[in-house]
Amino acid sequence: MALINENYLKLQAGYLFPEIGRRVREFEAANPGKKVIRMGIGDVTQPLVPEVIKAFHEGVDDMASAESFKGYGPEQGYDFLRDAIALNDYKSRGVDISADDIFVSDGSKCDTGNIQEVFGAANKIAICDPVYPVYADTTVMSGKTGTIQSNGYFEGIIYMPCNEANGFIPELPTERPDLIFLCFPNNPTGTVASKEELTKWVEYARANKCIILYDAAYEAFIVDDSIPHSIFEIEGAKEVALEFRSFSKTAGFTGTRCAFTVIPKELKAYDSHGVAHPVKPLWNRRHTTKFNGVSYPVQKAAAAIYTEEGKKQVKEVINYYLENARIMRESLTATGFAVFGGVNAPYVWVKTPNNMKSWDFFDKLLFEANVVGTPGSGFGPSGEGYFRFSAFADRDNVLEAMERIQNLK
Ligand code: MLT
């Protein structure tokens, strides 16, 4: 008799974004001709920049001749990309990360989920609430929790509520976790963490033998020079943190797929006898067993964001989305919403009007303004009464959506 992984039965609903997609498709089928503006899932809308496209084409052309053809590449990524990452994302900010500690992959969503596998099921995980749903869902799938409770929390997860009172920045947990997911700039609230804030977490992790799983997928949107782009900008972080980064939002690779995870050789976790083991060889073992690397043309395309021209072009696209976020913040504030985030981040987090439930507001926006956002409660119980707008949209659509929202009754 084949047995299922019963942990999957603990998950209450389908994954958030396909559920939103289903509701929008249903609305469109019932209302043909209505123009729906999508500001729900954070999916980029601007094309890959010319420098990236040029390198992508070169990568494809290399595959057309026997001399430059590539078969299986190194699972961890080609040196040309890992070296460019180490130099441009880390050394340029005074952070010494070795190219050898960088694992190129097909996405941070996959990596943030897959990382669970190299840590034992007995680990206690701390996550923010609200939070990118992948952290919680994959914690459940990997058997580290009990069932969901009436307050919407899974038994066994340590939740760190993020609300207006704490500025959407988590407080140190009162119960000691083993693994801590942090994401800054934050998805969904768009808040950022200062150097002091991150130092507090690194010190806590060092004192309590925890590991921080740091998701920096949105670091490219940081414009304030004082805000760290990487957890490794904090002294002592290499011994207690690993970091997820992505080309998706940084350079428009949501459809092209390229990301990377940094696991410093200094990072250690323990076996059941209390013996310390480096985490990197475990991830390397997993990666080389279950993954055959990102395709060569895609890695060529990704490396192009680090040329002088590539950096300029990618920055222009980031600024375009940040300007969208500014327009959205100002317009939504003028309409009377309490607005958060959207300054060093592509997400604008608003309080729903008259304490409406998040999904009710989703329906109202969809049915009355034909605008799609993401209900805050989809990110966790503390997201109830909030709503997320993504700035990854065309400018004309942003302006039109804001006008439609202003005209809502
Ligand atoms: C989001 O909208 O939260 C993101 O696009 C999801 C993701 O990056 O997987």
Short mmCIF file of C-alpha atoms and ligand atoms in Angstrom, two decimals:
data_model
loop_
_atom_site.label_atom_id
_atom_site.label_comp_id
_atom_site.label_asym_id
_atom_site.label_seq_id
_atom_site.Cartn_x
_atom_site.Cartn_y
_atom_site.Cartn_z
CA MET A 1 0.00 0.00 0.00
CA ALA A 2 1.45 3.34 -1.04
CA LEU A 3 1.38 5.85 1.79
CA ILE A 4 1.16 9.57 1.32
CA ASN A 5 3.13 12.23 3.15
CA GLU A 6 0.35 13.09 5.60
CA ASN A 7 1.92 16.43 6.37
CA TYR A 8 0.38 17.66 3.10
CA LEU A 9 -3.07 17.00 4.56
CA LYS A 10 -2.34 19.57 7.28
CA LEU A 11 -2.24 22.37 4.69
CA GLN A 12 -5.57 24.14 4.72
CA ALA A 13 -5.93 25.61 1.27
CA GLY A 14 -4.16 25.70 -2.07
CA TYR A 15 -1.09 27.90 -2.47
CA LEU A 16 -2.03 31.59 -2.26
CA PHE A 17 -1.18 32.84 -5.74
CA PRO A 18 -2.81 30.06 -7.80
CA GLU A 19 -5.93 30.64 -5.68
CA ILE A 20 -5.91 34.34 -6.58
CA GLY A 21 -5.34 33.40 -10.23
CA ARG A 22 -8.32 31.03 -10.13
CA ARG A 23 -10.64 33.71 -8.74
CA VAL A 24 -9.46 36.26 -11.32
CA ARG A 25 -9.93 33.82 -14.22
CA GLU A 26 -13.44 33.05 -12.97
CA PHE A 27 -14.23 36.78 -12.84
CA GLU A 28 -12.85 37.34 -16.35
CA ALA A 29 -14.84 34.43 -17.76
CA ALA A 30 -18.02 35.87 -16.25
CA ASN A 31 -17.17 39.42 -17.34
CA PRO A 32 -15.66 39.29 -20.81
CA GLY A 33 -14.40 42.62 -22.08
CA LYS A 34 -13.60 44.02 -18.61
CA LYS A 35 -9.97 45.12 -18.32
CA VAL A 36 -8.54 43.63 -15.15
CA ILE A 37 -5.37 45.27 -13.78
CA ARG A 38 -3.10 42.83 -11.95
CA MET A 39 -1.15 44.05 -8.92
CA GLY A 40 -1.36 40.77 -7.04
CA ILE A 41 1.53 38.35 -7.47
CA GLY A 42 4.88 40.12 -7.62
CA ASP A 43 5.57 39.21 -11.21
CA VAL A 44 7.70 41.57 -13.29
CA THR A 45 6.22 43.23 -16.37
CA GLN A 46 9.21 44.97 -17.94
CA PRO A 47 11.24 42.98 -20.50
CA LEU A 48 14.78 41.74 -19.91
CA VAL A 49 17.22 44.61 -20.52
CA PRO A 50 19.18 44.74 -23.82
CA GLU A 51 22.52 43.78 -22.22
CA VAL A 52 20.92 40.64 -20.77
CA ILE A 53 19.21 39.78 -24.06
CA LYS A 54 22.53 40.18 -25.91
CA ALA A 55 24.28 37.76 -23.54
CA PHE A 56 21.32 35.38 -23.69
CA HIS A 57 21.61 35.28 -27.52
CA GLU A 58 25.37 34.73 -27.27
CA GLY A 59 24.73 31.84 -24.88
CA VAL A 60 22.29 30.29 -27.34
CA ASP A 61 24.74 30.78 -30.22
CA ASP A 62 27.46 29.04 -28.17
CA MET A 63 25.20 26.01 -28.04
CA ALA A 64 25.10 25.93 -31.87
CA SER A 65 28.73 25.06 -32.47
CA ALA A 66 30.71 22.02 -31.37
CA GLU A 67 33.59 24.17 -30.00
CA SER A 68 31.48 26.17 -27.58
CA PHE A 69 28.62 23.73 -26.95
CA LYS A 70 27.89 22.94 -23.29
CA GLY A 71 26.33 19.79 -21.90
CA TYR A 72 25.87 19.34 -18.15
CA GLY A 73 27.40 22.28 -16.38
CA PRO A 74 28.65 22.42 -12.80
CA GLU A 75 25.57 21.93 -10.60
CA GLN A 76 26.64 24.86 -8.41
CA GLY A 77 26.82 27.23 -11.38
CA TYR A 78 29.49 28.35 -13.85
CA ASP A 79 32.50 30.13 -12.38
CA PHE A 80 31.90 33.18 -14.56
CA LEU A 81 28.57 33.78 -12.76
CA ARG A 82 29.68 32.81 -9.25
CA ASP A 83 32.76 35.06 -9.54
CA ALA A 84 30.63 37.96 -10.80
CA ILE A 85 28.19 37.51 -7.89
CA ALA A 86 30.98 37.36 -5.28
CA LEU A 87 32.60 40.47 -6.68
CA ASN A 88 29.58 42.64 -7.40
CA ASP A 89 27.04 41.62 -4.78
CA TYR A 90 29.45 41.13 -1.89
CA LYS A 91 33.08 42.33 -2.26
CA SER A 92 31.87 45.67 -3.64
CA ARG A 93 29.98 46.16 -0.35
CA GLY A 94 32.95 45.14 1.76
CA VAL A 95 31.69 41.58 2.34
CA ASP A 96 34.10 38.74 1.78
CA ILE A 97 32.04 35.90 0.30
CA SER A 98 33.92 33.25 -1.59
CA ALA A 99 32.53 32.30 -5.03
CA ASP A 100 32.80 28.72 -3.86
CA ASP A 101 30.10 29.37 -1.20
CA ILE A 102 27.57 30.43 -3.87
CA PHE A 103 25.07 27.90 -5.26
CA VAL A 104 23.29 29.03 -8.43
CA SER A 105 19.76 27.67 -8.72
CA ASP A 106 16.48 28.09 -10.59
CA GLY A 107 14.76 30.15 -7.92
CA SER A 108 14.66 31.39 -4.34
CA LYS A 109 11.18 29.96 -3.90
CA CYS A 110 12.63 26.50 -4.52
CA ASP A 111 15.69 27.14 -2.36
CA THR A 112 13.76 28.53 0.61
CA GLY A 113 11.61 25.39 0.50
CA ASN A 114 14.34 22.89 -0.28
CA ILE A 115 16.68 24.13 2.44
CA GLN A 116 14.39 22.47 4.98
CA GLU A 117 15.66 19.11 3.80
CA VAL A 118 19.19 19.48 5.19
CA PHE A 119 17.87 20.32 8.65
CA GLY A 120 16.32 17.68 10.91
CA ALA A 121 12.58 17.41 11.51
CA ALA A 122 13.06 18.22 15.20
CA ASN A 123 14.09 21.80 14.44
CA LYS A 124 11.80 24.54 15.71
CA ILE A 125 11.23 27.15 13.05
CA ALA A 126 10.46 30.81 13.70
CA ILE A 127 8.69 32.82 11.03
CA CYS A 128 7.21 36.28 10.86
CA ASP A 129 3.46 36.72 10.64
CA PRO A 130 2.56 37.87 7.98
CA VAL A 131 5.13 36.06 5.86
CA TYR A 132 5.92 34.79 2.35
CA PRO A 133 3.77 31.62 2.49
CA VAL A 134 6.49 29.30 1.21
CA TYR A 135 8.35 29.34 4.55
CA ALA A 136 5.33 28.16 6.54
CA ASP A 137 3.96 25.75 3.94
CA THR A 138 7.29 23.97 3.41
CA THR A 139 7.83 23.78 7.16
CA VAL A 140 4.53 21.91 7.34
CA MET A 141 5.35 19.71 4.33
CA SER A 142 8.68 18.73 5.88
CA GLY A 143 6.97 17.41 8.99
CA LYS A 144 8.18 20.00 11.48
CA THR A 145 4.69 20.95 12.70
CA GLY A 146 1.48 19.65 14.13
CA THR A 147 -1.89 20.64 12.77
CA ILE A 148 -3.34 24.09 12.31
CA GLN A 149 -5.01 25.63 15.36
CA SER A 150 -8.14 27.76 15.58
CA ASN A 151 -6.01 30.95 15.56
CA GLY A 152 -4.62 30.00 12.15
CA TYR A 153 -1.19 29.09 13.56
CA PHE A 154 0.41 25.69 13.02
CA GLU A 155 1.31 23.89 16.20
CA GLY A 156 5.10 23.77 16.49
CA ILE A 157 5.94 26.92 14.52
CA ILE A 158 7.10 29.96 16.48
CA TYR A 159 5.27 32.94 15.01
CA MET A 160 6.62 36.46 15.33
CA PRO A 161 3.73 38.87 14.75
CA CYS A 162 4.60 41.96 12.71
CA ASN A 163 2.10 44.76 13.07
CA GLU A 164 1.75 48.50 13.20
CA ALA A 165 2.78 48.53 16.87
CA ASN A 166 6.24 47.09 16.14
CA GLY A 167 6.58 48.78 12.74
CA PHE A 168 6.19 45.38 11.03
CA ILE A 169 9.64 44.39 12.36
CA PRO A 170 9.63 41.13 14.36
CA GLU A 171 10.64 41.11 17.98
CA LEU A 172 13.05 38.47 19.26
CA PRO A 173 11.06 35.32 20.02
CA THR A 174 10.31 34.47 23.63
CA GLU A 175 10.70 30.75 22.89
CA ARG A 176 14.08 29.68 21.46
CA PRO A 177 13.90 28.57 17.80
CA ASP A 178 16.54 26.59 15.90
CA LEU A 179 15.94 28.10 12.47
CA ILE A 180 14.69 31.63 11.84
CA PHE A 181 13.33 32.84 8.51
CA LEU A 182 13.86 36.57 7.98
CA CYS A 183 13.08 38.48 4.79
CA PHE A 184 14.19 42.07 4.16
CA PRO A 185 13.10 44.13 2.28
CA ASN A 186 10.04 42.33 3.48
CA ASN A 187 7.49 40.44 1.49
CA PRO A 188 4.63 41.29 2.06
CA THR A 189 4.92 44.44 4.19
CA GLY A 190 7.69 46.22 2.26
CA THR A 191 9.55 47.14 5.45
CA VAL A 192 13.34 47.11 5.73
CA ALA A 193 15.68 46.26 8.60
CA SER A 194 18.43 48.60 9.75
CA LYS A 195 21.96 47.45 10.52
CA GLU A 196 21.19 47.68 14.26
CA GLU A 197 18.11 45.51 13.81
CA LEU A 198 19.99 42.82 11.91
CA THR A 199 22.86 42.96 14.39
CA LYS A 200 20.38 42.14 17.13
CA TRP A 201 19.30 39.02 15.22
CA VAL A 202 22.83 37.88 14.46
CA GLU A 203 23.79 38.28 18.12
CA TYR A 204 20.68 36.37 19.17
CA ALA A 205 21.47 33.55 16.72
CA ARG A 206 25.07 33.36 17.95
CA ALA A 207 24.00 33.26 21.58
CA ASN A 208 21.31 30.61 20.98
CA LYS A 209 22.96 28.40 18.32
CA CYS A 210 20.25 29.28 15.79
CA ILE A 211 20.59 29.64 12.04
CA ILE A 212 19.05 32.60 10.20
CA LEU A 213 17.61 31.74 6.79
CA TYR A 214 17.84 35.21 5.27
CA ASP A 215 15.76 35.97 2.18
CA ALA A 216 17.20 39.01 0.41
CA ALA A 217 15.32 38.54 -2.87
CA TYR A 218 14.31 42.22 -2.89
CA GLU A 219 17.66 43.80 -1.90
CA ALA A 220 17.98 45.53 -5.29
CA PHE A 221 15.15 47.86 -4.28
CA ILE A 222 17.08 49.35 -1.36
CA VAL A 223 17.85 52.99 -2.10
CA ASP A 224 18.72 54.09 1.43
CA ASP A 225 22.51 53.70 1.79
CA SER A 226 22.32 52.91 5.48
CA ILE A 227 20.22 49.73 4.97
CA PRO A 228 22.18 46.47 4.61
CA HIS A 229 21.64 44.52 1.38
CA SER A 230 22.96 41.32 2.90
CA ILE A 231 22.91 39.66 6.30
CA PHE A 232 26.64 39.12 5.78
CA GLU A 233 27.19 42.86 6.18
CA ILE A 234 26.69 42.13 9.87
CA GLU A 235 29.77 41.08 11.82
CA GLY A 236 29.73 37.40 12.76
CA ALA A 237 26.82 36.48 10.43
CA LYS A 238 28.76 33.94 8.41
CA GLU A 239 28.72 31.52 11.36
CA VAL A 240 24.94 31.77 11.84
CA ALA A 241 23.25 32.65 8.55
CA LEU A 242 22.73 31.64 4.97
CA GLU A 243 21.24 33.91 2.33
CA PHE A 244 18.84 33.57 -0.59
CA ARG A 245 19.14 35.94 -3.57
CA SER A 246 17.30 36.03 -6.85
CA PHE A 247 17.58 37.50 -10.34
CA SER A 248 13.76 37.38 -10.60
CA LYS A 249 12.86 40.78 -9.23
CA THR A 250 16.37 42.24 -9.55
CA ALA A 251 16.57 41.74 -13.30
CA GLY A 252 13.24 40.44 -14.57
CA PHE A 253 14.04 36.70 -14.46
CA THR A 254 10.71 35.44 -13.09
CA GLY A 255 10.11 33.58 -16.35
CA THR A 256 13.77 32.92 -17.13
CA ARG A 257 14.64 31.43 -13.71
CA CYS A 258 17.92 32.14 -11.99
CA ALA A 259 18.79 32.68 -8.34
CA PHE A 260 21.46 31.75 -5.84
CA THR A 261 21.97 30.77 -2.24
CA VAL A 262 25.05 31.62 -0.22
CA ILE A 263 26.11 29.11 2.42
CA PRO A 264 29.38 30.23 4.03
CA LYS A 265 31.77 27.43 4.89
CA GLU A 266 31.78 28.79 8.47
CA LEU A 267 28.08 27.95 8.98
CA LYS A 268 27.57 24.92 11.23
CA ALA A 269 24.63 22.94 12.60
CA TYR A 270 24.63 20.07 15.06
CA ASP A 271 23.91 16.34 15.03
CA SER A 272 21.94 14.62 17.79
CA HIS A 273 25.17 14.12 19.78
CA GLY A 274 25.89 17.84 19.74
CA VAL A 275 28.71 17.51 17.20
CA ALA A 276 28.97 20.49 14.84
CA HIS A 277 28.88 19.92 11.07
CA PRO A 278 29.25 22.47 8.28
CA VAL A 279 25.94 22.99 6.43
CA LYS A 280 27.52 23.72 3.06
CA PRO A 281 28.56 20.11 2.22
CA LEU A 282 25.02 18.94 3.03
CA TRP A 283 23.49 21.48 0.66
CA ASN A 284 26.16 20.62 -1.92
CA ARG A 285 25.22 16.94 -1.60
CA ARG A 286 21.54 17.74 -2.05
CA HIS A 287 22.17 20.15 -4.93
CA THR A 288 24.42 17.76 -6.85
CA THR A 289 22.05 14.83 -6.30
CA LYS A 290 18.77 16.53 -7.15
CA PHE A 291 19.70 19.40 -9.45
CA ASN A 292 21.62 19.59 -12.72
CA GLY A 293 22.27 23.29 -12.80
CA VAL A 294 20.70 26.31 -14.48
CA SER A 295 20.99 26.31 -18.26
CA TYR A 296 24.13 27.88 -19.70
CA PRO A 297 22.38 30.62 -21.75
CA VAL A 298 20.41 31.67 -18.66
CA GLN A 299 23.58 31.92 -16.57
CA LYS A 300 25.22 33.94 -19.37
CA ALA A 301 22.19 36.24 -19.32
CA ALA A 302 22.33 36.55 -15.53
CA ALA A 303 26.05 37.41 -15.54
CA ALA A 304 25.31 40.31 -17.93
CA ILE A 305 23.62 42.28 -15.15
CA TYR A 306 27.10 42.80 -13.68
CA THR A 307 28.67 44.54 -16.71
CA GLU A 308 28.80 48.35 -16.48
CA GLU A 309 26.02 48.68 -19.08
CA GLY A 310 24.03 45.85 -17.50
CA LYS A 311 24.14 47.50 -14.06
CA LYS A 312 22.87 50.79 -15.52
CA GLN A 313 20.06 49.17 -17.47
CA VAL A 314 18.88 47.00 -14.58
CA LYS A 315 18.93 50.01 -12.24
CA GLU A 316 16.64 51.90 -14.62
CA VAL A 317 14.07 49.12 -14.44
CA ILE A 318 14.31 48.99 -10.63
CA ASN A 319 13.77 52.76 -10.54
CA TYR A 320 10.73 52.38 -12.79
CA TYR A 321 9.12 49.97 -10.31
CA LEU A 322 10.13 52.14 -7.36
CA GLU A 323 8.48 55.13 -9.05
CA ASN A 324 5.35 52.98 -9.43
CA ALA A 325 5.52 52.29 -5.71
CA ARG A 326 5.86 56.01 -4.97
CA ILE A 327 2.83 56.83 -7.14
CA MET A 328 0.86 54.08 -5.42
CA ARG A 329 1.81 55.18 -1.91
CA GLU A 330 0.91 58.80 -2.59
CA SER A 331 -2.33 58.00 -4.35
CA LEU A 332 -3.49 55.44 -1.79
CA THR A 333 -2.59 57.83 1.06
CA ALA A 334 -4.55 60.61 -0.62
CA THR A 335 -7.49 58.22 -1.00
CA GLY A 336 -7.43 57.72 2.77
CA PHE A 337 -5.61 54.41 3.23
CA ALA A 338 -3.03 53.86 5.96
CA VAL A 339 -0.03 52.96 3.79
CA PHE A 340 3.21 51.15 4.70
CA GLY A 341 6.30 49.93 2.80
CA GLY A 342 6.97 50.70 -0.84
CA VAL A 343 10.00 52.92 -0.24
CA ASN A 344 12.97 50.52 -0.40
CA ALA A 345 10.70 47.75 -1.62
CA PRO A 346 8.32 46.93 -4.46
CA TYR A 347 5.39 46.09 -2.17
CA VAL A 348 2.89 48.55 -0.75
CA TRP A 349 1.02 47.31 2.31
CA VAL A 350 -2.25 49.01 3.22
CA LYS A 351 -4.83 48.70 5.93
CA THR A 352 -8.20 47.77 4.47
CA PRO A 353 -10.89 50.44 4.79
CA ASN A 354 -13.36 50.12 7.71
CA ASN A 355 -11.56 47.01 9.00
CA MET A 356 -12.83 44.96 6.07
CA LYS A 357 -11.62 41.38 5.96
CA SER A 358 -8.76 41.02 3.47
CA TRP A 359 -10.61 38.63 1.13
CA ASP A 360 -13.74 40.84 1.23
CA PHE A 361 -11.61 43.77 0.13
CA PHE A 362 -10.06 41.57 -2.56
CA ASP A 363 -13.57 40.85 -3.91
CA LYS A 364 -14.63 44.49 -3.69
CA LEU A 365 -11.56 45.63 -5.62
CA LEU A 366 -11.93 42.89 -8.21
CA PHE A 367 -15.66 43.30 -8.74
CA GLU A 368 -15.96 47.08 -8.45
CA ALA A 369 -12.58 48.37 -9.69
CA ASN A 370 -11.37 45.32 -11.62
CA VAL A 371 -8.05 45.61 -9.82
CA VAL A 372 -6.24 42.60 -8.34
CA GLY A 373 -4.12 42.73 -5.18
CA THR A 374 -3.18 40.18 -2.56
CA PRO A 375 -5.21 39.76 0.63
CA GLY A 376 -3.02 40.22 3.69
CA SER A 377 -4.55 37.22 5.46
CA GLY A 378 -3.06 35.01 2.75
CA PHE A 379 0.31 35.75 4.36
CA GLY A 380 -0.80 34.76 7.86
CA PRO A 381 -3.30 35.66 10.59
CA SER A 382 -1.64 39.01 11.40
CA GLY A 383 -2.14 40.01 7.77
CA GLU A 384 -5.92 40.00 8.26
CA GLY A 385 -7.27 43.49 7.66
CA TYR A 386 -4.37 44.35 5.35
CA PHE A 387 -3.81 44.20 1.62
CA ARG A 388 -0.69 44.08 -0.57
CA PHE A 389 -0.23 45.88 -3.88
CA SER A 390 2.67 44.96 -6.12
CA ALA A 391 4.52 47.75 -7.96
CA PHE A 392 5.61 45.34 -10.72
CA ALA A 393 3.14 46.77 -13.19
CA ASP A 394 3.09 48.97 -16.28
CA ARG A 395 2.94 52.68 -15.40
CA ASP A 396 -0.28 53.27 -17.33
CA ASN A 397 -1.92 50.43 -15.46
CA VAL A 398 -0.69 51.77 -12.12
CA LEU A 399 -2.18 55.19 -12.88
CA GLU A 400 -5.44 53.69 -14.08
CA ALA A 401 -5.69 51.35 -11.08
CA MET A 402 -5.08 54.21 -8.65
CA GLU A 403 -7.77 56.28 -10.32
CA ARG A 404 -10.24 53.39 -10.18
CA ILE A 405 -9.48 52.89 -6.48
CA GLN A 406 -9.95 56.62 -5.79
CA ASN A 407 -13.37 56.40 -7.40
CA LEU A 408 -14.43 53.36 -5.34
CA LYS A 409 -17.45 53.93 -3.16
C1 MLT B 1 5.02 37.29 -4.38
O1 MLT B 1 4.16 37.86 -5.04
O2 MLT B 1 5.00 37.24 -3.16
C2 MLT B 1 6.16 36.68 -5.13
O3 MLT B 1 6.09 36.95 -6.48
C3 MLT B 1 6.15 35.26 -4.96
C4 MLT B 1 7.44 34.65 -5.36
O4 MLT B 1 8.44 35.32 -5.58
O5 MLT B 1 7.45 33.43 -5.42
#
